[in-house]
Short mmCIF file of C-alpha atoms in Angstrom, two decimals:
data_model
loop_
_atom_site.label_atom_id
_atom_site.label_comp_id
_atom_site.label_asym_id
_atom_site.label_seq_id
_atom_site.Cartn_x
_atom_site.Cartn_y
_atom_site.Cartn_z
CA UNK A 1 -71.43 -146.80 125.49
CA UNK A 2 -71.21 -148.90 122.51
CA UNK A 3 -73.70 -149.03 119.37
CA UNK A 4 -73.87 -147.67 116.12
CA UNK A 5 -74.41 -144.11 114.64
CA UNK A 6 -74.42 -142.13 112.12
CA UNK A 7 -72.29 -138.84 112.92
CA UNK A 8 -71.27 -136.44 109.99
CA UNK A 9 -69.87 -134.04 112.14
CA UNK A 10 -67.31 -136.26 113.81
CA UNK A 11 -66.62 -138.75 110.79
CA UNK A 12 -67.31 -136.60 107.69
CA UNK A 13 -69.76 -138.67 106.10
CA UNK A 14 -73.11 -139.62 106.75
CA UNK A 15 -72.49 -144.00 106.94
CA UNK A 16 -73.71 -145.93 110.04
CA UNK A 17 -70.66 -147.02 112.06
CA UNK A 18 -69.99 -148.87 115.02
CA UNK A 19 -68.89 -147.19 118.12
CA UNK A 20 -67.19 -147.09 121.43
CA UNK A 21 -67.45 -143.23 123.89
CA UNK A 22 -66.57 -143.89 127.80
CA UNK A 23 -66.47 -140.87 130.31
CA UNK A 24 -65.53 -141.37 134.21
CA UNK A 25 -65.91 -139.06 136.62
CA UNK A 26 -64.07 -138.15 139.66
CA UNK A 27 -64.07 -134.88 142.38
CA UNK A 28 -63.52 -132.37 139.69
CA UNK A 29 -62.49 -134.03 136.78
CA UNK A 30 -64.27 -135.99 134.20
CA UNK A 31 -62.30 -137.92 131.21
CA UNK A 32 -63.23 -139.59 128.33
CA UNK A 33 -63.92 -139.97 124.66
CA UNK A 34 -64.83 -141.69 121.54
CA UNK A 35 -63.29 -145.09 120.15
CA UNK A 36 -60.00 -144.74 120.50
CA UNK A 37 -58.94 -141.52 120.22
CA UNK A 38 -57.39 -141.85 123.66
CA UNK A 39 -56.17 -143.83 126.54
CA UNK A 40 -58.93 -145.85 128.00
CA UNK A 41 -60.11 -148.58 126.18
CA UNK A 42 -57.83 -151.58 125.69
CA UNK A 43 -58.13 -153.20 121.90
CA UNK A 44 -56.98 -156.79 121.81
CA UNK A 45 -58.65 -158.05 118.47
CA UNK A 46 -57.86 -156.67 115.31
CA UNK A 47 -60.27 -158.43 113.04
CA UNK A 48 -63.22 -155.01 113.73
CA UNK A 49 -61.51 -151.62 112.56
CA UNK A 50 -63.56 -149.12 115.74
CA UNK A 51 -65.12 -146.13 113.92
CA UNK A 52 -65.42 -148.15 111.15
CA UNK A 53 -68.65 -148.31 108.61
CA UNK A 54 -71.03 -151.22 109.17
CA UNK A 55 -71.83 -153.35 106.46
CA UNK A 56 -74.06 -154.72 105.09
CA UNK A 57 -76.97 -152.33 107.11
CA UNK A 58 -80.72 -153.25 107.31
CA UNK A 59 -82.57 -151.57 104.74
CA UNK A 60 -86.42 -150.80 104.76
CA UNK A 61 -88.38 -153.82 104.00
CA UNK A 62 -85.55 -155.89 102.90
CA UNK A 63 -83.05 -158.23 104.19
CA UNK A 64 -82.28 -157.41 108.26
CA UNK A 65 -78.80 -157.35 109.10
CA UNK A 66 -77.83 -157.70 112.80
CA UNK A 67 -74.36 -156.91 115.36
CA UNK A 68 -74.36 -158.96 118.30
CA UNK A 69 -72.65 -156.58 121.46
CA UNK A 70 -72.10 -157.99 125.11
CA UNK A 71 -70.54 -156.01 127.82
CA UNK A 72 -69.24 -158.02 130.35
CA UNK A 73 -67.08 -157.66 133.35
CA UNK A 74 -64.28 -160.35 134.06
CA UNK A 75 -64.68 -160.85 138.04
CA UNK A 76 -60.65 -161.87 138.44
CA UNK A 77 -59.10 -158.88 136.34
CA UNK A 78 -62.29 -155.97 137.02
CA UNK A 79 -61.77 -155.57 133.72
CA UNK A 80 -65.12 -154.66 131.33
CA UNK A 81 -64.99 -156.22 128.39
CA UNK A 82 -66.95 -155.70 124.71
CA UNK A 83 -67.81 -159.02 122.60
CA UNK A 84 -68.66 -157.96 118.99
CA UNK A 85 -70.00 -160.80 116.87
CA UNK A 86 -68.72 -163.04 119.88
CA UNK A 87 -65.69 -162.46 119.38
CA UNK A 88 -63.60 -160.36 122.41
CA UNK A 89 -62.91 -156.89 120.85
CA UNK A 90 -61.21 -155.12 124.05
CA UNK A 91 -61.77 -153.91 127.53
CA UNK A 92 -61.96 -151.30 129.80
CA UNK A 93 -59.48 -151.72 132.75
CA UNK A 94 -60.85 -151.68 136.21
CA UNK A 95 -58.36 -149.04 136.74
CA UNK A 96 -61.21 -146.05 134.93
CA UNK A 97 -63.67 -147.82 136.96
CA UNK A 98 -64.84 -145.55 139.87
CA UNK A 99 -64.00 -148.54 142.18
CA UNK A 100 -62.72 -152.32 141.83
CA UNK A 101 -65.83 -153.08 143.78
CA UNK A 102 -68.84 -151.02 141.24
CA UNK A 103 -71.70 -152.49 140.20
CA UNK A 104 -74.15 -152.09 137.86
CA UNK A 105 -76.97 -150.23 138.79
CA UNK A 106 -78.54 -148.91 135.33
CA UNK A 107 -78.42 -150.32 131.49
CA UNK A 108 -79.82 -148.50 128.69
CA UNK A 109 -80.33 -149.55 125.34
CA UNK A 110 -81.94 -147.41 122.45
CA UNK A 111 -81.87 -144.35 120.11
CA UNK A 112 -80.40 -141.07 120.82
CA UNK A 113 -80.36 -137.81 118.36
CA UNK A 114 -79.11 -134.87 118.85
CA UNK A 115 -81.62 -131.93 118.34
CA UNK A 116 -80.17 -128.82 117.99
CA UNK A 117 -83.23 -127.04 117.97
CA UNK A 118 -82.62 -124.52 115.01
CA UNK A 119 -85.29 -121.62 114.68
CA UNK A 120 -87.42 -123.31 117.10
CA UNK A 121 -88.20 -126.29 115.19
CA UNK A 122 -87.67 -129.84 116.11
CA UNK A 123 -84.30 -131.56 114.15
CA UNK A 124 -86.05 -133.48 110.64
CA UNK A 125 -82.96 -136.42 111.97
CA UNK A 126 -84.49 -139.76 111.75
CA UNK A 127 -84.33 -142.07 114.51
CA UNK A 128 -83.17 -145.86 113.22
CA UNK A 129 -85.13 -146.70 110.21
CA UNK A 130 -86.80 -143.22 110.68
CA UNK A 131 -90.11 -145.32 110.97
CA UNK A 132 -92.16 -145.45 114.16
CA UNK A 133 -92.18 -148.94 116.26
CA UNK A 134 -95.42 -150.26 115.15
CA UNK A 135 -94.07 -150.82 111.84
CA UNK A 136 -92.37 -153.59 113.06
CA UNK A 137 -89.75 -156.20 111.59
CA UNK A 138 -88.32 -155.41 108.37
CA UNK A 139 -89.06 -151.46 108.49
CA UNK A 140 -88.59 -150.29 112.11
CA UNK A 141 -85.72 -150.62 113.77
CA UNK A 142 -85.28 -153.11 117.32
CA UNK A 143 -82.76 -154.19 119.59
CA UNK A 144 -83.29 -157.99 120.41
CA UNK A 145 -82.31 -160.38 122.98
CA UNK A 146 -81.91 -158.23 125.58
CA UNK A 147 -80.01 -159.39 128.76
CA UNK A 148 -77.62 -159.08 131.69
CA UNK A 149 -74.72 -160.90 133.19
CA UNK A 150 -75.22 -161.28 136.79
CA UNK A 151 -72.57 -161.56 139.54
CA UNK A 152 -72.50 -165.59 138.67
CA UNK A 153 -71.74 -164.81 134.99
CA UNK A 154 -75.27 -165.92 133.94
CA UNK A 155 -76.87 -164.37 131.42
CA UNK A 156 -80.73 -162.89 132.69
CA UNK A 157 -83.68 -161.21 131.35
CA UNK A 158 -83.69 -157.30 132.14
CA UNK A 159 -85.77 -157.07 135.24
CA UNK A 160 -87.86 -153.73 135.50
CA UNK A 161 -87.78 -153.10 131.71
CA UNK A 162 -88.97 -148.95 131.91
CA UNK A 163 -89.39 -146.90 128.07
CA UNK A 164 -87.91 -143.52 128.48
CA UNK A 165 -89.24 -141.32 125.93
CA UNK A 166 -88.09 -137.76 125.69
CA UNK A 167 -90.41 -136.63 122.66
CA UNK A 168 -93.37 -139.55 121.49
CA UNK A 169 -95.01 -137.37 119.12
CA UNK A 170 -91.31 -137.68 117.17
CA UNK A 171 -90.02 -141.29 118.19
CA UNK A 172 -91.51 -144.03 119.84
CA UNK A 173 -90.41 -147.28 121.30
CA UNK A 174 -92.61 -149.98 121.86
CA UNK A 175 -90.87 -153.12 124.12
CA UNK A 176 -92.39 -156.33 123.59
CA UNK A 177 -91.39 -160.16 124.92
CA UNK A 178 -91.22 -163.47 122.97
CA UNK A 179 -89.38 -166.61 125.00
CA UNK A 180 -90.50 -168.73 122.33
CA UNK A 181 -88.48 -166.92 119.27
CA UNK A 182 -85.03 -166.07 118.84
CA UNK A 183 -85.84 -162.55 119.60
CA UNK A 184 -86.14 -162.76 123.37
CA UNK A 185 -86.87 -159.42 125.18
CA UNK A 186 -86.79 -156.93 122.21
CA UNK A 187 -88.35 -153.88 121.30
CA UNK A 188 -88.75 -151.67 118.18
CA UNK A 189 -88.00 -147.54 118.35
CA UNK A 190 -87.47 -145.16 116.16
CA UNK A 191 -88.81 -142.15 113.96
CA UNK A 192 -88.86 -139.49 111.42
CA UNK A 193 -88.24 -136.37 113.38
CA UNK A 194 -89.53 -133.14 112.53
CA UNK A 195 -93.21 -133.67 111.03
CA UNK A 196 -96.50 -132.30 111.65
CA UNK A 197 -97.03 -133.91 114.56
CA UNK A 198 -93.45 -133.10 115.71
CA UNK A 199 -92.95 -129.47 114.63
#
């Protein structure tokens, strides 16, 4: 997984930072963990600190403020590599891959929270801007330009786009299609969390 987040429990401070967490599974074991805190992933560029704040960030109804992220895999090493502002931050070796030979079968982009649940209320954590999706540009938050490399190293349009949703009446996501902008396949998501319509 890589993205940004905001995680005051694991960095002390409430600032949206970028992010790397990997797991891998095997017969009775999994392994794993967050930026680099252990063996795993493989950092060959030094100009991005990994846990480190973003900056500038997008604030509501001003300027936008974007991170470009590809994950690709290099077919001669097996390696899976992470672009950030296309430049080659690291890789995973094909070694914590479950086999030289694994494909992709599932990519996911979006918001995640974590809702704790306390006396039976939904978590008042904002989702992105905190703003629903049909706000749109310049006070929701969106993911743009959304694409996968194929087996040829071409870059495609997500087939089979699919909105997972876990809880509308808190966050929404709305996925929309423009071949004409510099947008691409995008979509806006987001929320405020707990409200009257989310109790």
């Amino acid at each position: 997984m890589v993205n940004s987040q905001v995680n005051p429990r694991r960095y002390k401070d409430t600032k949206t930072r970028f992010f790397l967490h990997w797991t891998h599974q095997s017969p009775g074991r999994t392994r794993g963990c967050y930026d680099l805190d252990c063996p795993g992933f493989v950092q060959t560029c030094s100009d991005f600190i990994i846990g480190s704040p973003i900056t500038p960030v997008s604030k509501y109804g001003t300027n936008q403020f974007y991170i470009t992220i590809t994950i690709y895999k290099d077919i001669q090493s097996g390696n899976w590599w992470v672009k950030l502002q296309d430049k080659d931050l690291g890789y995973w070796p094909s070694s914590i891959i479950t086999s030289s030979g694994a494909t992709l079968t599932t990519l996911t982009w979006g918001g995640e929270i974590l809702n704790s649940n306390l006396g039976g209320h939904h978590t008042a954590t904002k989702m992105g801007s905190g703003r629903f999706p049909g706000d749109k540009f310049g006070k929701s938050s969106f993911f743009r330009n959304l694409g996968l490399i194929d087996e040829s190293n071409a870059l495609r349009n997500p087939p089979n786009l699919a909105p997972f949703i876990t809880s509308p009446s808190c966050y929404d996501l709305q996925v929309q299609k423009d071949t004409k902008s510099k947008f691409g396949t995008y979509f806006f998501y987001g929320g405020p969390g707990r409200s009257d319509k989310c109790p």
